[in-house]
Short mmCIF file of C-alpha atoms in Angstrom, two decimals:
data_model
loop_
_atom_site.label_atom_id
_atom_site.label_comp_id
_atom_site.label_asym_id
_atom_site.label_seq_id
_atom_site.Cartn_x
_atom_site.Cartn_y
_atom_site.Cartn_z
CA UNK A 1 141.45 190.17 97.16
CA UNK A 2 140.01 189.18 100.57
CA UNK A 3 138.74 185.98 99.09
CA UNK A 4 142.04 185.17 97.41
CA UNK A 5 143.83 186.03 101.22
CA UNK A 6 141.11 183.60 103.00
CA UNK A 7 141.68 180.73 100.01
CA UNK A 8 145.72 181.21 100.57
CA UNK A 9 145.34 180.57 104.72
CA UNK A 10 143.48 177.62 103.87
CA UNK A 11 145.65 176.33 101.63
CA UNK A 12 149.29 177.41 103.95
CA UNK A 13 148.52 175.23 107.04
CA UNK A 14 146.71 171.90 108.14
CA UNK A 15 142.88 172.10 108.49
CA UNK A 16 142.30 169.27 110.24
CA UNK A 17 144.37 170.11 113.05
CA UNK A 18 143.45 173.59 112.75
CA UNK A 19 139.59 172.28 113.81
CA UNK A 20 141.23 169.04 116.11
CA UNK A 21 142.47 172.09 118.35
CA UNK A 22 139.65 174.46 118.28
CA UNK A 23 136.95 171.26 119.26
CA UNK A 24 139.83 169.93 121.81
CA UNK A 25 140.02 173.71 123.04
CA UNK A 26 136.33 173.87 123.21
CA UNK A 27 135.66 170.93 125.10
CA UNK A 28 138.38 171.90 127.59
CA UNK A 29 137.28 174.66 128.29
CA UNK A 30 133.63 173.72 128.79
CA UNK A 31 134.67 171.21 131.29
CA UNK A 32 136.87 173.52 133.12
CA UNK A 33 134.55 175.86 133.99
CA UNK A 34 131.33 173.19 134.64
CA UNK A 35 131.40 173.91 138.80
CA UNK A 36 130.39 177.32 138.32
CA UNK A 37 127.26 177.24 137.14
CA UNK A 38 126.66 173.92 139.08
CA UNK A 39 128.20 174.87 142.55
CA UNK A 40 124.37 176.31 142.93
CA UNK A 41 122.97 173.03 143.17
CA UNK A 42 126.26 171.43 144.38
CA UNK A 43 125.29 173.11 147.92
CA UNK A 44 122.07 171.35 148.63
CA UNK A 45 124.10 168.64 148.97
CA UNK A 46 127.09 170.32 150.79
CA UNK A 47 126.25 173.44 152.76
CA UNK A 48 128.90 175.99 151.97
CA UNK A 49 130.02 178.87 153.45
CA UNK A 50 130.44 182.25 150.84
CA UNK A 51 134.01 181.52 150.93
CA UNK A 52 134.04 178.13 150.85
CA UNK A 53 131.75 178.58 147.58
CA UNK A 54 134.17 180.87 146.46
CA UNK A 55 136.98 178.49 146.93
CA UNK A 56 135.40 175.13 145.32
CA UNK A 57 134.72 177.77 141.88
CA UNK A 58 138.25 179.12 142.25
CA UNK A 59 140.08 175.83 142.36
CA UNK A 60 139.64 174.37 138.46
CA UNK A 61 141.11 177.94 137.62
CA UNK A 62 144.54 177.33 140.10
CA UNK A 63 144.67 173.75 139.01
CA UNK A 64 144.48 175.12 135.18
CA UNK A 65 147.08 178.11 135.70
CA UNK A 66 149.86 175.46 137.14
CA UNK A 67 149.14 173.06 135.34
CA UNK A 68 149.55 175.04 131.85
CA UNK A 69 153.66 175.07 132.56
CA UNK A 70 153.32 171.42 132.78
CA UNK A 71 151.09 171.16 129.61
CA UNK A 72 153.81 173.69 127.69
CA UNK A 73 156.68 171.42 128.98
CA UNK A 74 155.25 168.14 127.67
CA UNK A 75 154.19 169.94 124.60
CA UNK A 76 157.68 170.95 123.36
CA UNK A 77 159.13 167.23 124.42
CA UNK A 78 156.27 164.89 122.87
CA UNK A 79 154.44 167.33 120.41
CA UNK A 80 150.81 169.23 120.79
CA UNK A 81 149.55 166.11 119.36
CA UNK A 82 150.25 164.29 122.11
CA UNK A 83 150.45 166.34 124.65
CA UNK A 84 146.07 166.92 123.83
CA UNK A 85 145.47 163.20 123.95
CA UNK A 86 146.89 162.77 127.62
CA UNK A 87 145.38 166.28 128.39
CA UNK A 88 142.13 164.50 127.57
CA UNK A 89 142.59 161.49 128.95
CA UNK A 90 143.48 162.65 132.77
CA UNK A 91 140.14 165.39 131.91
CA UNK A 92 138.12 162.30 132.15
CA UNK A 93 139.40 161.01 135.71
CA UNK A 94 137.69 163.78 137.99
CA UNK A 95 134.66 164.06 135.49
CA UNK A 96 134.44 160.09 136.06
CA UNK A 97 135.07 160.58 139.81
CA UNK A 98 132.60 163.02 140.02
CA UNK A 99 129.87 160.90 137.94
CA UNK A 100 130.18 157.95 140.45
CA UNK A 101 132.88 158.04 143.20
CA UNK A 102 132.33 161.16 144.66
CA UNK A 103 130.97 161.66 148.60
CA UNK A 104 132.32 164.47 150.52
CA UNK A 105 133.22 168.24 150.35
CA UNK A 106 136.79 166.96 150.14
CA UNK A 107 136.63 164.85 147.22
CA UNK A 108 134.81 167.64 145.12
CA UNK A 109 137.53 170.27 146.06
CA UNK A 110 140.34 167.40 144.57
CA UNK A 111 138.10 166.98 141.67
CA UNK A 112 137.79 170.91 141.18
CA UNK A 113 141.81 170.49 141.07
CA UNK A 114 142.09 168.34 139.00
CA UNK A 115 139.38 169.98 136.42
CA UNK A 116 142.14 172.48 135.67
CA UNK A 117 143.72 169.76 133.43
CA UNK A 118 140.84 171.18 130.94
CA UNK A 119 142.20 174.14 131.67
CA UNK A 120 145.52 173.50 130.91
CA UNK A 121 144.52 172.93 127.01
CA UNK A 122 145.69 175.89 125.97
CA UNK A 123 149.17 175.33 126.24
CA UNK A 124 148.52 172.24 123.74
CA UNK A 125 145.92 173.11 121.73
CA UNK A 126 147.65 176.79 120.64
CA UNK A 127 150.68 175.03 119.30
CA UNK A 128 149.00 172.17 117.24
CA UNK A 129 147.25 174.96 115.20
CA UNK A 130 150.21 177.39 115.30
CA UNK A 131 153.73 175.30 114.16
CA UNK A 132 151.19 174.58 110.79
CA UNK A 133 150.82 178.00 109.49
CA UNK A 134 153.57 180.73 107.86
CA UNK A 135 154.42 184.21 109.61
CA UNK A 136 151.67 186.30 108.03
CA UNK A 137 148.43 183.97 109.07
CA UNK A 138 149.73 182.79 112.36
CA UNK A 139 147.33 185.30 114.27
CA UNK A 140 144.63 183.90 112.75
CA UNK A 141 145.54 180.70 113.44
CA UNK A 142 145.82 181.17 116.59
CA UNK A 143 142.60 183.28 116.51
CA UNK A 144 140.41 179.98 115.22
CA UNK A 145 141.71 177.71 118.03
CA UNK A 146 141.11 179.67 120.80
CA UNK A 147 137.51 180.49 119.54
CA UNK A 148 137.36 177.07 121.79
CA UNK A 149 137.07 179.58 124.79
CA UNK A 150 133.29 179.88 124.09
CA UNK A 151 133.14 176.06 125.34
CA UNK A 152 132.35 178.46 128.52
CA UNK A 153 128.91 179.39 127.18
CA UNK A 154 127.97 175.49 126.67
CA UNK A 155 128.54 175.06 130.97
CA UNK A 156 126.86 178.24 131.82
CA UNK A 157 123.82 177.68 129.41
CA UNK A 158 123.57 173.88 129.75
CA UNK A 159 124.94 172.25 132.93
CA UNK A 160 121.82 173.30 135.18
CA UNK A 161 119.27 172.39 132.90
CA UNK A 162 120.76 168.74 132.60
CA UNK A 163 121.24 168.60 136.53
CA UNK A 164 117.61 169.14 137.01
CA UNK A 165 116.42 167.25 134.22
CA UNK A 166 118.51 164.16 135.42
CA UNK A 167 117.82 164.42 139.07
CA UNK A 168 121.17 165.76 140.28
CA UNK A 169 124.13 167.32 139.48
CA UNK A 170 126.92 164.06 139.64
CA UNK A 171 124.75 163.03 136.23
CA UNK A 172 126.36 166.24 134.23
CA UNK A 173 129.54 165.20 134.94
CA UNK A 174 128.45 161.69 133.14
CA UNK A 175 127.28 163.62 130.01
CA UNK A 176 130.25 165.67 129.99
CA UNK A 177 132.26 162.57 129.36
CA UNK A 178 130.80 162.44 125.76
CA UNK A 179 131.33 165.34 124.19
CA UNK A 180 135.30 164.99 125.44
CA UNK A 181 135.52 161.05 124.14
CA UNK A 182 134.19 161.79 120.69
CA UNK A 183 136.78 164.92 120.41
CA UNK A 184 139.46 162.37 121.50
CA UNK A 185 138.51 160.33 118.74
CA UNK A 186 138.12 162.98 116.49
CA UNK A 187 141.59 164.43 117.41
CA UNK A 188 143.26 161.65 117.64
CA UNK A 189 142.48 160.43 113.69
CA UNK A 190 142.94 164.34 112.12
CA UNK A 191 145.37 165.83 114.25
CA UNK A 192 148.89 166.17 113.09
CA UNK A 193 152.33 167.84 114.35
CA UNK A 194 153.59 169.98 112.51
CA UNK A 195 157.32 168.73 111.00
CA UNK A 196 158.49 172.52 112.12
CA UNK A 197 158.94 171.54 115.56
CA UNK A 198 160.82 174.04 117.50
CA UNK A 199 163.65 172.61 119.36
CA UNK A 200 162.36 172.08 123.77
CA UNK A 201 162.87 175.01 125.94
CA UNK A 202 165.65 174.81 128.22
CA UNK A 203 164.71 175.61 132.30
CA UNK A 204 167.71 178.55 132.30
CA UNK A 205 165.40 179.63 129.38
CA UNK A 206 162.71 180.52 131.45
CA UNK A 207 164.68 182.08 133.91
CA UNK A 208 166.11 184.48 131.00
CA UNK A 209 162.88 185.36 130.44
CA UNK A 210 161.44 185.90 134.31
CA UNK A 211 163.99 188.35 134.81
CA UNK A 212 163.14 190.74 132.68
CA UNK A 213 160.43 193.50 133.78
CA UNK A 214 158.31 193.63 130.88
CA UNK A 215 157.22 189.46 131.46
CA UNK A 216 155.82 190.70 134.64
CA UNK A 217 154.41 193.28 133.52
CA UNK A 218 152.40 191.60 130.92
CA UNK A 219 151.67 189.30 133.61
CA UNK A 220 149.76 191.62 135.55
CA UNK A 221 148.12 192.49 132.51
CA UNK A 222 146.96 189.04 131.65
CA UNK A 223 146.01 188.46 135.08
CA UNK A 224 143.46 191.14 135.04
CA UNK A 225 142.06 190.64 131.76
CA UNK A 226 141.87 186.86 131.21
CA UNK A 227 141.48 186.43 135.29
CA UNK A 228 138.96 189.26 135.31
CA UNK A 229 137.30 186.86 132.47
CA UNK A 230 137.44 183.28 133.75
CA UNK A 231 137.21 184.55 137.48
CA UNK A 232 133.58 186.13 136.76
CA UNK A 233 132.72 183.36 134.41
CA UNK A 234 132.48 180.70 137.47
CA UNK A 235 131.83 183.25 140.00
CA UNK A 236 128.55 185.00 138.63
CA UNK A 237 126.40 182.23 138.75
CA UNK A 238 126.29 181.92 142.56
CA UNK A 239 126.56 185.69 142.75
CA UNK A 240 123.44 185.94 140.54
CA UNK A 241 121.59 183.09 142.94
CA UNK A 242 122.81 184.85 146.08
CA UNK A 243 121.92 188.72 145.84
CA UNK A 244 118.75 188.56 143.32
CA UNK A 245 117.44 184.92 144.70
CA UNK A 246 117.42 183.77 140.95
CA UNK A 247 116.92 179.85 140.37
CA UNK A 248 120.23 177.54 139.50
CA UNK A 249 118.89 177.89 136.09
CA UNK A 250 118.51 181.80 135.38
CA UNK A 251 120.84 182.82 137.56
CA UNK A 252 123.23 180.54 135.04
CA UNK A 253 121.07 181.70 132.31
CA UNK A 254 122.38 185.25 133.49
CA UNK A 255 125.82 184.53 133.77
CA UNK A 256 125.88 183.57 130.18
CA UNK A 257 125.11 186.36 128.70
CA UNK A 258 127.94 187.81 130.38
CA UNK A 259 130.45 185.10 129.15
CA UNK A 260 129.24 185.83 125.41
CA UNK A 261 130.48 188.86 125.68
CA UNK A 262 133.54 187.95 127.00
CA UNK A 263 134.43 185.46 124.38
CA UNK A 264 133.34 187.06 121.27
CA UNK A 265 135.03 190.48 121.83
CA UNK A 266 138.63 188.42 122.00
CA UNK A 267 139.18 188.40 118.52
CA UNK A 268 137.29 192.24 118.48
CA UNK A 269 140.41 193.69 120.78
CA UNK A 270 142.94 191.97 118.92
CA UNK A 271 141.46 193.48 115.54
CA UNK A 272 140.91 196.92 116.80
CA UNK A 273 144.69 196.92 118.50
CA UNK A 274 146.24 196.05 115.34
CA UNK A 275 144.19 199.43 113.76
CA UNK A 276 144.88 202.18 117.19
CA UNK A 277 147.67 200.38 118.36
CA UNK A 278 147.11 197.49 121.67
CA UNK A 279 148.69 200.69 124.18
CA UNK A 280 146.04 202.87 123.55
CA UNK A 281 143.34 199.69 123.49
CA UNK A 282 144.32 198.70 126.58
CA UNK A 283 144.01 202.50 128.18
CA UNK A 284 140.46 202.10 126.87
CA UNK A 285 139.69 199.37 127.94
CA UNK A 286 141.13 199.08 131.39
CA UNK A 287 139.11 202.56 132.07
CA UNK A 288 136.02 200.78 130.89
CA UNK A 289 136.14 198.07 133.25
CA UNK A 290 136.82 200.13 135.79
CA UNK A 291 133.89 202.21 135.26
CA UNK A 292 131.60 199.52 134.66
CA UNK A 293 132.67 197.43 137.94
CA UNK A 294 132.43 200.53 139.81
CA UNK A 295 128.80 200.97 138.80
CA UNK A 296 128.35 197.27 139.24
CA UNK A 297 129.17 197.92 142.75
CA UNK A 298 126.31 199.96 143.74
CA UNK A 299 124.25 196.73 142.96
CA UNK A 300 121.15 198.23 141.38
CA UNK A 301 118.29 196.26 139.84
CA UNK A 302 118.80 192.85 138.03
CA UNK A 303 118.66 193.85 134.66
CA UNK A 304 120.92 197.51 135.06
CA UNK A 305 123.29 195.20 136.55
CA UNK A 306 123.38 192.64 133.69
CA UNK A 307 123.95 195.12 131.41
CA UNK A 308 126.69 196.87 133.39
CA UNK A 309 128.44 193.36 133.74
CA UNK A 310 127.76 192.42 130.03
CA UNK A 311 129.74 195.61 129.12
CA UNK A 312 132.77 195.04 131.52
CA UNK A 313 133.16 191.34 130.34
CA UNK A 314 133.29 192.31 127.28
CA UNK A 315 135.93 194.79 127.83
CA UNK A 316 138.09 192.47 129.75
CA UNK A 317 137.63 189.82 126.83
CA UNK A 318 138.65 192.19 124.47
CA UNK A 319 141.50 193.27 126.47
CA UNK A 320 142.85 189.22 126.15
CA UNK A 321 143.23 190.11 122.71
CA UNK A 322 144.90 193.21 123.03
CA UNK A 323 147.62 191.94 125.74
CA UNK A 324 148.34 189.17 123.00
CA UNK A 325 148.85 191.83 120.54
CA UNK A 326 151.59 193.23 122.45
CA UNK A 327 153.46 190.30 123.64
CA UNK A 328 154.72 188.63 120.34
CA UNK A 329 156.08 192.53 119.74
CA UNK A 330 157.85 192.89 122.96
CA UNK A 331 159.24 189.12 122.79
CA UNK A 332 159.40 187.97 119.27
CA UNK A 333 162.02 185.39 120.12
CA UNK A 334 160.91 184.13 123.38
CA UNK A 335 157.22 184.12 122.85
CA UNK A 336 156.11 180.30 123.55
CA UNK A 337 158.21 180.66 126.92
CA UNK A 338 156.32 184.17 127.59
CA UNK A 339 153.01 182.54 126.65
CA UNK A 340 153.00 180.30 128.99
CA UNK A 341 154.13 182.20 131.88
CA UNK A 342 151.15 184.93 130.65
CA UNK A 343 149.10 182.90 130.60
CA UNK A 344 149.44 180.50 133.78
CA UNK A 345 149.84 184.54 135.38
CA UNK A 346 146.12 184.77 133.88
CA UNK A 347 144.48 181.92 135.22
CA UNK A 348 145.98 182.65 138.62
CA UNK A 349 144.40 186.15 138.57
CA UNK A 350 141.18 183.98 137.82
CA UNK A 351 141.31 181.88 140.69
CA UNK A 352 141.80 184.75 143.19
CA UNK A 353 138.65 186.36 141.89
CA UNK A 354 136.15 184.67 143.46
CA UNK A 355 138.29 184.38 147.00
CA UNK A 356 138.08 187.90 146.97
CA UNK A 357 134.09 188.27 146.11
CA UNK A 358 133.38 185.63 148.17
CA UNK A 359 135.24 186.39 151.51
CA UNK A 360 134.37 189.81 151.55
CA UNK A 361 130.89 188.88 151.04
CA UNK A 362 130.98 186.40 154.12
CA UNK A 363 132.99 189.02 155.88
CA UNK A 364 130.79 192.06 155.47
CA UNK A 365 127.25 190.64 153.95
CA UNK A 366 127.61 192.61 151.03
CA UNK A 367 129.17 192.07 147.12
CA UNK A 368 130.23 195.97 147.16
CA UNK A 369 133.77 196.06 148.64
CA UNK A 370 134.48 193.30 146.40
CA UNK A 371 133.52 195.02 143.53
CA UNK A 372 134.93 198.15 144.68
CA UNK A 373 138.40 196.28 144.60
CA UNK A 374 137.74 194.80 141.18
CA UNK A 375 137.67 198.45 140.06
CA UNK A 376 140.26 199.85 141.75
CA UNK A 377 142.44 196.86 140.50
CA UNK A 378 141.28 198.03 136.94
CA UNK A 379 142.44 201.89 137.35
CA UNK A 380 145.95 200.52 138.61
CA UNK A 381 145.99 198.71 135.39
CA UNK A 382 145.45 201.58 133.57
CA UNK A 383 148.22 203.63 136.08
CA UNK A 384 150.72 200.35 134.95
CA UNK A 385 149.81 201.24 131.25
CA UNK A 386 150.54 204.90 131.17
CA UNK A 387 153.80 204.29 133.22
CA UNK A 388 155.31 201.55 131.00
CA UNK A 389 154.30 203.24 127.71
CA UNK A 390 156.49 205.66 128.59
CA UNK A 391 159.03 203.12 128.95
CA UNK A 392 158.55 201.44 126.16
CA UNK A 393 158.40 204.94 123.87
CA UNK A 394 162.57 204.82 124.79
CA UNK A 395 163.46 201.11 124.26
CA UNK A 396 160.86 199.46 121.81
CA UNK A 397 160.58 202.70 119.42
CA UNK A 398 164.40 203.10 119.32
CA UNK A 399 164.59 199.22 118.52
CA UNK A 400 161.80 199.37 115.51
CA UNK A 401 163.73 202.77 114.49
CA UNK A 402 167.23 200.40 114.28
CA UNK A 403 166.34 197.44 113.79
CA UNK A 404 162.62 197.32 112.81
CA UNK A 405 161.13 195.23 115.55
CA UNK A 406 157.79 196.75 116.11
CA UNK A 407 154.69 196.81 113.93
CA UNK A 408 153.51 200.10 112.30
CA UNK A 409 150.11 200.51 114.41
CA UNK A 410 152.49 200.45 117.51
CA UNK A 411 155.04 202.99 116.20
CA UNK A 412 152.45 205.21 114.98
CA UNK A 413 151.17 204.90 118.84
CA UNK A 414 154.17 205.63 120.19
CA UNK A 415 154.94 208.53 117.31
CA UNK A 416 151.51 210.64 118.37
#
């Protein structure tokens, strides 16, 4: 029966796009996060303060989050298809810049900006997959092009080693540029729009939309979750160098195993959300970040502390997957306009992440306050959760009861 179910979602939508958006997603998101690992290394050529560290990290993530409402506007107006091939295009401007142009602190932070056009994939790549498959598979759709996330492990595994086998870190930016031009090619022969093209959003719209509670709310969910994610992903690497004197390379090497656990336990907290229900999922694993940043806080030895950070990424990736189980529930009609704003929400919380390791490190000489915070931020998430599930018990439960609008895993949630 399984096999029969797998054949049939093959068969409903457009492969080639399917895997046109997961490599263009990929790639993207490899690029976007490359100054993490390599802001170790960046600094023996310009001295940084721990917040201006911080900053230089946290930049790609702003440049991403703003720049994924421009992405989702272009992709409703001139199709995913499109929409990717510019994405790409303007991707290979600062990694050019930084390759051969680059010679001041001040051109690298413009450069970090202007990474978070990789960033900004999402909001093209998600649709191109998407508009090609029915209802019932859409989730897993969706699911196989943003697999592209663990383009994060290539930067944090990779980028060092090639800066110090090539004498310097400008040279990564060089090899970066292939990877992304043989995905342009590739996308640009297989990938397809979809002929179900919604019709573009209107601006009044969005506005609909930002007034209600419940987008807000889901942004601050996102925020934590994804920005908890992408935040620690280019933050870890100097933290790793900085409080257990680790090399560019392990420190990185560190870091990595963190972001694995991040991206693979995604698709895990969307699965286990549809089975308990993505209220109760989140409850879980909100607390377990909480706990685990908390302990992380204490800084113990190097490998207690991998371990500690291994389990709370992988909570906060899991709880990406649970947040997106709940939006297309809440807004079933609205939910490319609420996906974007989620999600640009998301990569903001990811840029203030480091700013808030960073200058509290410069400002007290220590990474516990900062992590302290992180934790605290966590249990208010899980405060948020209990408060608007009661909320939600009155108006989403009542709707599925009249009008059937909610999925059974959520009613039984809300029944117990």
């Amino acid at each position: 029966m399984e096999m029969k179910e797998g054949t049939t979602f093959w068969k409903s939508g457009h492969k080639p796009s399917l895997f046109s958006a997961f490599f263009y997603f990929d790639i993207s998101f490899m690029i976007w996060v490359l100054l993490g690992p390599l802001s170790v290394i960046m600094m023996e050529d310009y001295p940084m303060t721990a917040s201006q560290k911080a900053n230089l990290v946290a930049l790609p993530v702003l440049g991403g989050s703003v720049l994924r409402l421009v992405l989702g506007f272009l992709t409703d107006y001139i199709g995913p298809k499109r929409t990717g091939q510019l994405g790409m295009l303007l991707t290979m401007v600062p990694l050019i810049w930084g390759w051969r142009f680059v010679d001041s602190l001040g051109e690298l932070h413009v450069i970090a900006l202007l990474l978070g056009i990789a960033g900004a994939s999402f909001s093209a790549a998600l649709p191109l997959a998407s508009r090609w498959y029915p209802p019932q598979y859409q989730g897993l759709a969706m699911g196989i092009a943003g697999a592209g996330n663990s383009g994060t492990v290539l930067s944090t595994l990779f980028a060092n080693r090639l800066a110090q086998h090539f004498g310097g870190w400008e040279a990564v930016f060089g090899i970066a540029l292939i990877p992304i031009v043989i995905v342009f090619i590739f996308f640009s022969i297989f990938a397809k729009d979809s002929p179900n093209q919604p019709a573009p959003k209107k601006l009044s719209e969005y506005g609909s939309v930002l007034k209600q509670k419940d987008t807000w709310l889901f942004c601050w969910l996102y925020c934590v979750t994804f920005g908890g994610f992408v935040g620690l992903t280019n933050y870890l690497t100097i933290f790793f160098h900085t409080q257990y004197n680790l090399s560019a390379v392990h420190a990185a090497d560190f870091t990595t195993i963190c972001v694995i656990a991040g991206s693979l336990f995604r698709p895990v907290g969307g699965y286990l959300s549809d089975r308990i229900g993505g209220v109760r999922m989140l409850l879980i694993l909100y607390t377990g970040a909480a706990i685990m940043l908390a302990c992380v806080s204490s800084l113990p030895p190097l490998y207690v502390i991998s371990i500690l950070l291994f389990a709370g990424m992988m909570c906060l990736g899991a709880g990406n997957g649970s947040v997106f189980q709940l939006v297309p529930q809440r807004f079933r009609d609205e939910i490319g306009i609420v996906t974007g704003i989620v999600g640009a929400a998301g990569g903001f919380g990811g840029y203030l992440l480091p700013l808030v390791l960073g200058g509290l490190y410069e400002s007290t000489g220590s990474y516990t306050p900062g992590f302290l915070i992180l934790s605290g931020v966590a249990v208010a998430s899980v405060l948020v959760v209990l408060a608007a599930k009661g909320q939600w018990k009155k108006t989403w439960f009542a709707a599925s009861s009249a009008k059937k609008l909610i999925a059974d895993p959520v009613n039984a949630e809300f029944k117990s």
